[in-house]
Short mmCIF file of C-alpha atoms in Angstrom, two decimals:
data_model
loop_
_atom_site.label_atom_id
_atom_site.label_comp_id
_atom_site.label_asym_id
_atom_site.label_seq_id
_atom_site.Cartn_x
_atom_site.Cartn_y
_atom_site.Cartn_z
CA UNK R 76 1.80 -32.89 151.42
CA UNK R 77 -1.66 -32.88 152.76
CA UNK R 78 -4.56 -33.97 151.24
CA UNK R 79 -6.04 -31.40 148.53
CA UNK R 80 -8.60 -29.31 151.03
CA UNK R 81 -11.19 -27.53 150.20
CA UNK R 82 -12.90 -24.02 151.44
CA UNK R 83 -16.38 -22.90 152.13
CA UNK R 84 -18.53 -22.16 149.55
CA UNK R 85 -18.98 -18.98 150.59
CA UNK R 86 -15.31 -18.17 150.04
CA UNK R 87 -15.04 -20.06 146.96
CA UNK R 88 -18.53 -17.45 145.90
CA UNK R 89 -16.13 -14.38 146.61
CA UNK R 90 -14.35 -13.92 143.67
CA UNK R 91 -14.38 -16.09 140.70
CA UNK R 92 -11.60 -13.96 138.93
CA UNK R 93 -8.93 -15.32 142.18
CA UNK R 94 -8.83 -18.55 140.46
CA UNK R 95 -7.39 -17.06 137.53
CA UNK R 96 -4.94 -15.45 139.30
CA UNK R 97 -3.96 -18.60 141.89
CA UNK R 98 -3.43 -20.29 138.55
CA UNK R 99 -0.86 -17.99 136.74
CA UNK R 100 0.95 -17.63 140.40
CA UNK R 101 1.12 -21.46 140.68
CA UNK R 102 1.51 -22.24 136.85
CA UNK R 103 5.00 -20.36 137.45
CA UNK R 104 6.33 -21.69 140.70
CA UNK R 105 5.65 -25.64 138.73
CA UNK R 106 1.76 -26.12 139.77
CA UNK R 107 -0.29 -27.56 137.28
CA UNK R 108 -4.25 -27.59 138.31
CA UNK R 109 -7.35 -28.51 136.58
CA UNK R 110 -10.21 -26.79 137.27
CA UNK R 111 -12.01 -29.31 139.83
CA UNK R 112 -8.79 -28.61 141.91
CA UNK R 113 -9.51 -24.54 142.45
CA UNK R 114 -9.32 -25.09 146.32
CA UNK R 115 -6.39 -27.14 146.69
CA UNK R 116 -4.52 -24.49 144.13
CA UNK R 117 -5.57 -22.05 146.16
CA UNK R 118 -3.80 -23.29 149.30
CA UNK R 119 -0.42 -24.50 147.52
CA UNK R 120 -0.45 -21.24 146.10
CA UNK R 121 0.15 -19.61 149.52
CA UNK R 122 2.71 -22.24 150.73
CA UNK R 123 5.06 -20.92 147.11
CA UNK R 124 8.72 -20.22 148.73
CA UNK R 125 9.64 -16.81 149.90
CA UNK R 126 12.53 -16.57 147.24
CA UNK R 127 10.18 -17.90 144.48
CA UNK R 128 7.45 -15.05 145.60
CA UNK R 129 10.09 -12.84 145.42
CA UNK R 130 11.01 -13.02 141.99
CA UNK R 131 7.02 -13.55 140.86
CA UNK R 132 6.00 -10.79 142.71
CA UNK R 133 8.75 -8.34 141.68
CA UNK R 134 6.47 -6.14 139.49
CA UNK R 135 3.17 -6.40 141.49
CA UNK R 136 5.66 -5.02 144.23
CA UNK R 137 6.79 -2.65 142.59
CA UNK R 138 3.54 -0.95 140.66
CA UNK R 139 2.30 -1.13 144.36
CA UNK R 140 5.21 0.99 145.57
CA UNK R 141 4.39 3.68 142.92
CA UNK R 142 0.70 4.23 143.48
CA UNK R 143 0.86 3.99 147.31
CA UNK R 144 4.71 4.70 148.29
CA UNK R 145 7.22 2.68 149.77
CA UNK R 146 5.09 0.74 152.53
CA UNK R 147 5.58 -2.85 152.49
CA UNK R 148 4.10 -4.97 155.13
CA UNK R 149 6.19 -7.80 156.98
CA UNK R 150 5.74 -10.80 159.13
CA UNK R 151 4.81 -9.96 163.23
CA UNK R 152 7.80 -9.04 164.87
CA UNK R 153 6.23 -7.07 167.57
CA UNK R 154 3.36 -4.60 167.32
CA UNK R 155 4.96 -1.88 167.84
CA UNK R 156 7.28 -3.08 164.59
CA UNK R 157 4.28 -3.60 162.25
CA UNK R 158 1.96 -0.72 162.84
CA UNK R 159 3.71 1.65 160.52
CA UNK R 160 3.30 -1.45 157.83
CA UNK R 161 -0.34 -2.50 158.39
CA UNK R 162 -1.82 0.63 159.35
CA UNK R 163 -2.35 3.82 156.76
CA UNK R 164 -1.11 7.22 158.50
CA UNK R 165 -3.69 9.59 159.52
CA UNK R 166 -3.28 12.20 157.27
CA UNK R 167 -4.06 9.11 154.64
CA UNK R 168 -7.13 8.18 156.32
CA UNK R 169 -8.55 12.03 157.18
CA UNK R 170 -8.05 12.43 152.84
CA UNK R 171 -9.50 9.12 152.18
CA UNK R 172 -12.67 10.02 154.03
CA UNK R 173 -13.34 13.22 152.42
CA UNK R 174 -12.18 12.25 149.11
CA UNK R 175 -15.13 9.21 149.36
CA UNK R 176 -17.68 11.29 150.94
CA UNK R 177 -18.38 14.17 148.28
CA UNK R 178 -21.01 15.63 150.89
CA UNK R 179 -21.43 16.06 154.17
CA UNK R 180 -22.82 18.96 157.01
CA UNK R 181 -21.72 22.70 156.66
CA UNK R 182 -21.79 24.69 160.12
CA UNK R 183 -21.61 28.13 159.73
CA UNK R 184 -22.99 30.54 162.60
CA UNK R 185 -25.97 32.04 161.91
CA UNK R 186 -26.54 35.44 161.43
CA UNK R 187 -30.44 35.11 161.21
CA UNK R 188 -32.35 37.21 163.63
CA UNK R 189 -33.40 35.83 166.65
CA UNK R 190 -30.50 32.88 166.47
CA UNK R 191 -27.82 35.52 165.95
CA UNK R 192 -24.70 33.47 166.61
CA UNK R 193 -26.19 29.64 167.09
CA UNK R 194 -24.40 27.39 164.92
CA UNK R 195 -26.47 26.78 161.53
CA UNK R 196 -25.87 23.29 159.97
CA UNK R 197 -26.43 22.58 156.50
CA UNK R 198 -26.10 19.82 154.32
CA UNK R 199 -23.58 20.35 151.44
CA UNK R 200 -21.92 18.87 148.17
CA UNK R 201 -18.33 18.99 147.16
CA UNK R 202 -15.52 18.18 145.61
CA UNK R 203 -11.58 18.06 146.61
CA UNK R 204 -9.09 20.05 144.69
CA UNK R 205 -5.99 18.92 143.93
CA UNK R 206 -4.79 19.52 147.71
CA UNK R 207 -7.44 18.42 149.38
CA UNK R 208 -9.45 21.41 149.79
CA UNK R 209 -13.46 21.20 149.80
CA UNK R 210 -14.82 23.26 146.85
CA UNK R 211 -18.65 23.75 147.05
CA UNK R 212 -21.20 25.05 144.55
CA UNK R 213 -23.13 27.25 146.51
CA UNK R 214 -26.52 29.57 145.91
CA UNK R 215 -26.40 33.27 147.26
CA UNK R 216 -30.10 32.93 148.74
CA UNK R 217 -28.88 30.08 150.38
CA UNK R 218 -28.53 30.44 154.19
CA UNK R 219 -25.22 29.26 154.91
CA UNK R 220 -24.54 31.15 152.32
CA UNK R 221 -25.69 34.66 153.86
CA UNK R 222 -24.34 33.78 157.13
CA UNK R 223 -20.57 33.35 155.04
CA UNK R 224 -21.27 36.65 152.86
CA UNK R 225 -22.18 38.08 156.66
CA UNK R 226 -18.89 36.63 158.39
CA UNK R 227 -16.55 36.57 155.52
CA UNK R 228 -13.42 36.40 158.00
CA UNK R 229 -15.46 33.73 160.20
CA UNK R 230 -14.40 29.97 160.70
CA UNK R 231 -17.09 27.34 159.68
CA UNK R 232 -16.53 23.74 159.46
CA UNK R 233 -17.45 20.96 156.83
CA UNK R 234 -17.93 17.44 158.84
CA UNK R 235 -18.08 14.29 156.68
CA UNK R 236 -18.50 10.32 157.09
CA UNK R 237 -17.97 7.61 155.49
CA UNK R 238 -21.52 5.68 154.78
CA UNK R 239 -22.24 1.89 153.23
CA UNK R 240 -20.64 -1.33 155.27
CA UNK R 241 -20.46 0.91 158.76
CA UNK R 242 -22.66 0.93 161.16
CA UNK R 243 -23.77 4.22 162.79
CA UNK R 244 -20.84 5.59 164.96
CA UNK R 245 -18.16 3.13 163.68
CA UNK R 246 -18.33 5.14 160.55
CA UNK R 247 -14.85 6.89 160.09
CA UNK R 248 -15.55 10.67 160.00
CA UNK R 249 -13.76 13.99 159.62
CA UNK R 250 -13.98 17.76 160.47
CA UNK R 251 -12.21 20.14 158.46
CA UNK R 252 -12.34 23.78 159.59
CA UNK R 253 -10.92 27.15 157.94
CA UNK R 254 -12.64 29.92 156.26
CA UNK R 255 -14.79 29.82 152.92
CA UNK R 256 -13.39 31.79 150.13
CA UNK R 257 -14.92 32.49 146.90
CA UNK R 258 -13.65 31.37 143.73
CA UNK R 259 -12.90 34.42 141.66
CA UNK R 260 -12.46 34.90 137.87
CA UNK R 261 -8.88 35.93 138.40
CA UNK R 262 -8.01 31.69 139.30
CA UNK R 263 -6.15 30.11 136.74
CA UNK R 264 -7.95 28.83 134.03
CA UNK R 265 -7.04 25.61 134.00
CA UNK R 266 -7.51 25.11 137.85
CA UNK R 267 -11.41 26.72 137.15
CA UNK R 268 -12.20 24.15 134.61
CA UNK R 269 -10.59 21.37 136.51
CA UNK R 270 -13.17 22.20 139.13
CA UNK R 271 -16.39 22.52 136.98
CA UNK R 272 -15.08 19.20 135.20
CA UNK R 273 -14.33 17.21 138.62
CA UNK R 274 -17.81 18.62 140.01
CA UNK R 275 -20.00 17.99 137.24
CA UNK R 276 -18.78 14.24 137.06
CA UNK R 277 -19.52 13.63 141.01
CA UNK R 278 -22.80 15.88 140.85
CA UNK R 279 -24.66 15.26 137.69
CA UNK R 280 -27.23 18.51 138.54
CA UNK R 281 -24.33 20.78 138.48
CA UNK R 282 -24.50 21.43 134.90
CA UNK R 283 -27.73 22.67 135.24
CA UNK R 284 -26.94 25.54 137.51
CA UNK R 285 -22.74 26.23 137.49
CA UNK R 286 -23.62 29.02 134.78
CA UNK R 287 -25.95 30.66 136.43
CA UNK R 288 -24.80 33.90 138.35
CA UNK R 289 -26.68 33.10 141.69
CA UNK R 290 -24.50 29.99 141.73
CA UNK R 291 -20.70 30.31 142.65
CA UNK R 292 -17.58 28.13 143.56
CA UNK R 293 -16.41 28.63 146.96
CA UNK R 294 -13.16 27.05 148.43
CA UNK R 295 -12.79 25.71 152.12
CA UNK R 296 -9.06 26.64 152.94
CA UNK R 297 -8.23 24.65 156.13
CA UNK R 298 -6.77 25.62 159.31
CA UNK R 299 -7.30 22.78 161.22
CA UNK R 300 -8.37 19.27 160.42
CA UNK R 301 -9.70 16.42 163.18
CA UNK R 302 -10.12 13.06 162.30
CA UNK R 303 -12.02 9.66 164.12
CA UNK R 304 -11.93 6.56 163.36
CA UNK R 305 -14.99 4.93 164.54
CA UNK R 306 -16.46 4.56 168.27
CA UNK R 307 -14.11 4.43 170.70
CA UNK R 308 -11.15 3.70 168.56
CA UNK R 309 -8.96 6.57 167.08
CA UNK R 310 -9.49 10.50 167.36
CA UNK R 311 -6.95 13.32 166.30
CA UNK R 312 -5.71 16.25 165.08
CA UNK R 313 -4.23 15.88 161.68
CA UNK R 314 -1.52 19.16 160.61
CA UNK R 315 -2.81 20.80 157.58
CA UNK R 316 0.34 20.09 155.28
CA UNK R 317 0.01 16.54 156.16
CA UNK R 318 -3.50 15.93 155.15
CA UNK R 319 -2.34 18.09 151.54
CA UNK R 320 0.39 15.65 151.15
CA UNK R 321 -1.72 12.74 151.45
CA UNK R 322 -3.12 10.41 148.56
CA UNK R 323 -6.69 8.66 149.53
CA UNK R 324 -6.21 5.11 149.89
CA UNK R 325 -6.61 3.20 146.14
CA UNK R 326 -9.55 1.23 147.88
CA UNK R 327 -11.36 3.98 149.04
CA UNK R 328 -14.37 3.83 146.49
CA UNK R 329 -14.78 0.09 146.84
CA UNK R 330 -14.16 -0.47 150.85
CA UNK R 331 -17.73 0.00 151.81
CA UNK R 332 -18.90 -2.46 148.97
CA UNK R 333 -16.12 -4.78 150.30
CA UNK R 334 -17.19 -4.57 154.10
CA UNK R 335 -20.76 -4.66 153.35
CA UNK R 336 -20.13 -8.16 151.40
CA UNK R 337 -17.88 -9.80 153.85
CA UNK R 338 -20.19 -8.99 156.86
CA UNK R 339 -22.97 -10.61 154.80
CA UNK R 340 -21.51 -13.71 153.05
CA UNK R 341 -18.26 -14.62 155.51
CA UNK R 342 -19.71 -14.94 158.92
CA UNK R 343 -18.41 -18.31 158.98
CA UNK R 344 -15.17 -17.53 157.49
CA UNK R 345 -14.95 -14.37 160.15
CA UNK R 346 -15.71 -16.62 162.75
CA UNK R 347 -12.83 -19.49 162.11
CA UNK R 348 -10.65 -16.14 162.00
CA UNK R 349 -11.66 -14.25 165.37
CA UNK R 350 -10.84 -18.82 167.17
CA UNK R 351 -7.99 -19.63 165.12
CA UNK R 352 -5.60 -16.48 164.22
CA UNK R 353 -6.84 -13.97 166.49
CA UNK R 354 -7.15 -16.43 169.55
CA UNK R 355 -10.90 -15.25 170.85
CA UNK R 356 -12.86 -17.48 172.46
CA UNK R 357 -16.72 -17.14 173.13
CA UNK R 358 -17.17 -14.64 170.42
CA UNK R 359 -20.77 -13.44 170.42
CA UNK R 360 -20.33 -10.73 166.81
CA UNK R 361 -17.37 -10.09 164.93
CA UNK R 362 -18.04 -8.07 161.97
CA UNK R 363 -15.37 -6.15 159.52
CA UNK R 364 -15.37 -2.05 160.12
CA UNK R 365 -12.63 -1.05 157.21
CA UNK R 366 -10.56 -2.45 154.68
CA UNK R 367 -7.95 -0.90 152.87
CA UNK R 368 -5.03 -1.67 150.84
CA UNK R 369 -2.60 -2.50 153.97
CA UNK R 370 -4.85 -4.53 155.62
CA UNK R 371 -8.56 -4.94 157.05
CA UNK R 372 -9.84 -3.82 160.58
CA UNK R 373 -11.98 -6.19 162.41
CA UNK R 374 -14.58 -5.95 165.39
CA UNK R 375 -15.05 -8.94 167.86
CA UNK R 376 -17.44 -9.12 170.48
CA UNK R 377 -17.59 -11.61 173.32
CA UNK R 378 -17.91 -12.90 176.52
CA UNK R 379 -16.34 -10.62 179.48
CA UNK R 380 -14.70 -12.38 183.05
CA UNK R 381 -18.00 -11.11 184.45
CA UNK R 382 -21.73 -12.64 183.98
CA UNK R 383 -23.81 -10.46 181.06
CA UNK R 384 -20.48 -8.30 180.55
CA UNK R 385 -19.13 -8.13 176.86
CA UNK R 386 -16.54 -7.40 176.01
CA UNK R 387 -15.40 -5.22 172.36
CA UNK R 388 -11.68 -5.47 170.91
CA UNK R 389 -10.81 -4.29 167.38
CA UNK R 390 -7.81 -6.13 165.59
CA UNK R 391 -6.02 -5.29 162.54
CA UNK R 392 -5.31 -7.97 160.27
CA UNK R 393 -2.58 -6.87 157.85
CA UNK R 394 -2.29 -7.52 154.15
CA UNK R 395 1.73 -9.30 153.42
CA UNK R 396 2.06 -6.63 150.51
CA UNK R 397 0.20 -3.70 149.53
CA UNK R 398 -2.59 -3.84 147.25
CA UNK R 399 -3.45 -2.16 144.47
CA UNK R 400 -6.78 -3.51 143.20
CA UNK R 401 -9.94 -4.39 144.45
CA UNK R 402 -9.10 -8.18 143.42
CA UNK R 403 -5.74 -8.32 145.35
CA UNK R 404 -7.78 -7.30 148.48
CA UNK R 405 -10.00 -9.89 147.81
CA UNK R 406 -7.08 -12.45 147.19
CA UNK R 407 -5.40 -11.42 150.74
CA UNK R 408 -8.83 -11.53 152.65
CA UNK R 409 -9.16 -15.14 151.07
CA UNK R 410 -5.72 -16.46 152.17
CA UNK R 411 -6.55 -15.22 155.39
CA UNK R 412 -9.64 -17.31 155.91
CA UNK R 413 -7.98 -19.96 154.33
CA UNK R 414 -5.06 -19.81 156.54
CA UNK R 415 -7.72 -19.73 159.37
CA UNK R 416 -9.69 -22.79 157.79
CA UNK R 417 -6.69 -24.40 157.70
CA UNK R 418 -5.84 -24.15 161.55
CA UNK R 419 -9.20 -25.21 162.78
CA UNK R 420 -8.68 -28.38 160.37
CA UNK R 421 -5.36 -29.17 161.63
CA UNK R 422 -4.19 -29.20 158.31
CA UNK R 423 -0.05 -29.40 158.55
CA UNK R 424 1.89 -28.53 155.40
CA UNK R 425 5.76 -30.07 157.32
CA UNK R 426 7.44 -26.71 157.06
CA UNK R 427 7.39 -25.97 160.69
CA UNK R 428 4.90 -22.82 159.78
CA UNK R 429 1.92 -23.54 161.10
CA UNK R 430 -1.26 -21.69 158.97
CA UNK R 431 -1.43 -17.98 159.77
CA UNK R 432 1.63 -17.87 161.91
CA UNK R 433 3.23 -14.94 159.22
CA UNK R 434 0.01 -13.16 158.80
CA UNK R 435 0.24 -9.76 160.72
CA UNK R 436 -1.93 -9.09 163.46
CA UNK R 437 -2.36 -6.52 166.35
CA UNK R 438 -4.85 -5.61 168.30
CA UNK R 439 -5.39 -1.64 168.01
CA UNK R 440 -8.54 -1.41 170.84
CA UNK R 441 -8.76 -3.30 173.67
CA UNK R 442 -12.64 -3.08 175.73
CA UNK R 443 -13.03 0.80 174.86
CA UNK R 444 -15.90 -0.51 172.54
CA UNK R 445 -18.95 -2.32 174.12
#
């Protein structure tokens, strides 16, 4: 075997608790590591056999089946063969941005005089019910909430975004349209005090006012929801029953903390990745735009064939299993930069795999960005 190597300190800085974990993986594939030997643990721990990762995997596997379904992800074998594996579906991703948001911009039309008609935007709290459907808090003097007592059979449309770790337009965002209903006393029970419960915990003033009667629940019931993924990357229509059906991604409260943290502390790290596994030369920006528990998305800008033209691709880099905690993602996201470390080294473990050759990759823009 190679010498023991060692990573950058800014990887090392990312997660003390990975140690812990690289230890208890090697300890029972027949590793034994002191503590001044955290960075060469933490490559032999990626080189364990397939058979033996297998078998100390099993349950990790498993638990991640049951909180995020069946998806596994594999080695390449084609992009069109790993983009079911790497990607979440867009019904996941439209639920995952409005179960993170919690507020966003109303649009009703207006029925005040003078601008009879014009849309009217307003900015809103909610919180999802248990399908998926916005339920706001709203006050009857409020003007959105006229114009919906004016047009009760009218369509308006809630539009939300995703905030920290994205940068203005890259920001994945989502419109859900359909027609605001009122919450009324004859609701079950149980569902009424779900509500009240899930609102007051993601709007601490709500206590203040749900009692009052100027103040009522009102439900968005969808008819049609549109989802983008960032600038020039991914917009469309998501059917209604499919968003329902969806779970948000396990990640989704963490991912902006996550971006915003490897975009500050891993340039270098991002940097050996965009020249060594993704194969991009003259790379002027690379930055991370999402992160979830198949796999991270990541932006690279750089040189175009032409003088002062640059050129914008996106790449998804996928996770080898799911995740299901914020400190597996941060285990995967190290083993890739290690992997990429690694192959800028020349560093040669004699199995015929050559670092990063079994991560997945595919590119999922290609120049539709700068």
């Amino acid at each position: 075997r190679a010498a023991p190597v060692r990573i950058s300190k800014a990887t090392m800085k990312f997660s003390t608790a990975i140690v812990t974990i690289l230890s208890a993986a090697s300890a029972a594939n027949g590793f034994v590591a002191t503590p001044h030997q955290s960075s060469a643990l933490l490559v032999a721990s990626q080189r364990i056999t397939a058979s033996n990762n297998n078998a100390l995997g099993a349950s990790a596997v498993a638990a991640s089946a049951t909180v995020n379904g069946e998806t596994e992800t594999a080695p390449p074998n084609g992009e069109g063969a790993i983009e079911e594996t790497i990607r979440l579906q867009i019904n996941e991703k439209a639920r995952t941005v409005l179960a993170v948001s919690t507020s966003g911009t109303l649009c009703t039309k207006s029925s005040h005089d003078g601008i009879e008609g014009s849309p009217f935007g307003s900015y809103v709290d909610y919180v999802l019910d248990d399908e998926g459907c916005p339920v706001l808090l709203m006050n009857e003097m409020s003007m959105h909430t006229v114009n919906v007592r004016d047009d009760p059979d009218g369509l308006i449309t809630l539009f939300a975004q995703l905030g920290r770790g994205s940068e203005g337009q890259d920001s994945s965002r989502c419109s859900i349209t359909g027609k605001l209903v009122k919450v009324d006393d004859d609701e079950a029970q149980e569902n009424i005090d779900a509500i009240r419960m899930r609102y007051s915990i993601t709007h601490s003033y709500a206590d203040q006012v749900m009692d009052s009667p100027r103040f009522a629940f009102y439900r968005l019931e969808p008819s049609r929801v549109h989802f983008v993924g960032g600038f020039g990357v991914l917009a469309k229509w998501v059917p209604v029953d499919e968003y329902k059906e969806a779970t948000p991604d396990i990640l989704a409260k963490d991912a902006s903390d996550i971006i915003s943290r490897l975009n500050r502390e891993h340039s270098e790290d991002l940097a050996l990745t965009a020249e060594h596994l993704l194969d991009e030369q003259d790379v002027e920006r690379i930055r991370v735009t999402a992160v979830d528990r198949l796999g991270i998305d990541i932006r690279v800008t750089k040189k175009g064939p032409r003088a002062n033209k640059l050129v914008t691709d996106e790449f998804r880099i996928g996770f080898r299993i799911p995740v299901i905690s914020v400190e597996d993602a941060k285990s995967e996201i190290l083993k890739v930069f290690q992997e990429a470390w690694e192959k800028a080294n020349g560093y040669d473990w004699g199995d015929n795999e050559e670092p990063g050759s079994t991560v997945p990759i595919m590119k999922i823009a290609a120049d539709a960005l700068g």
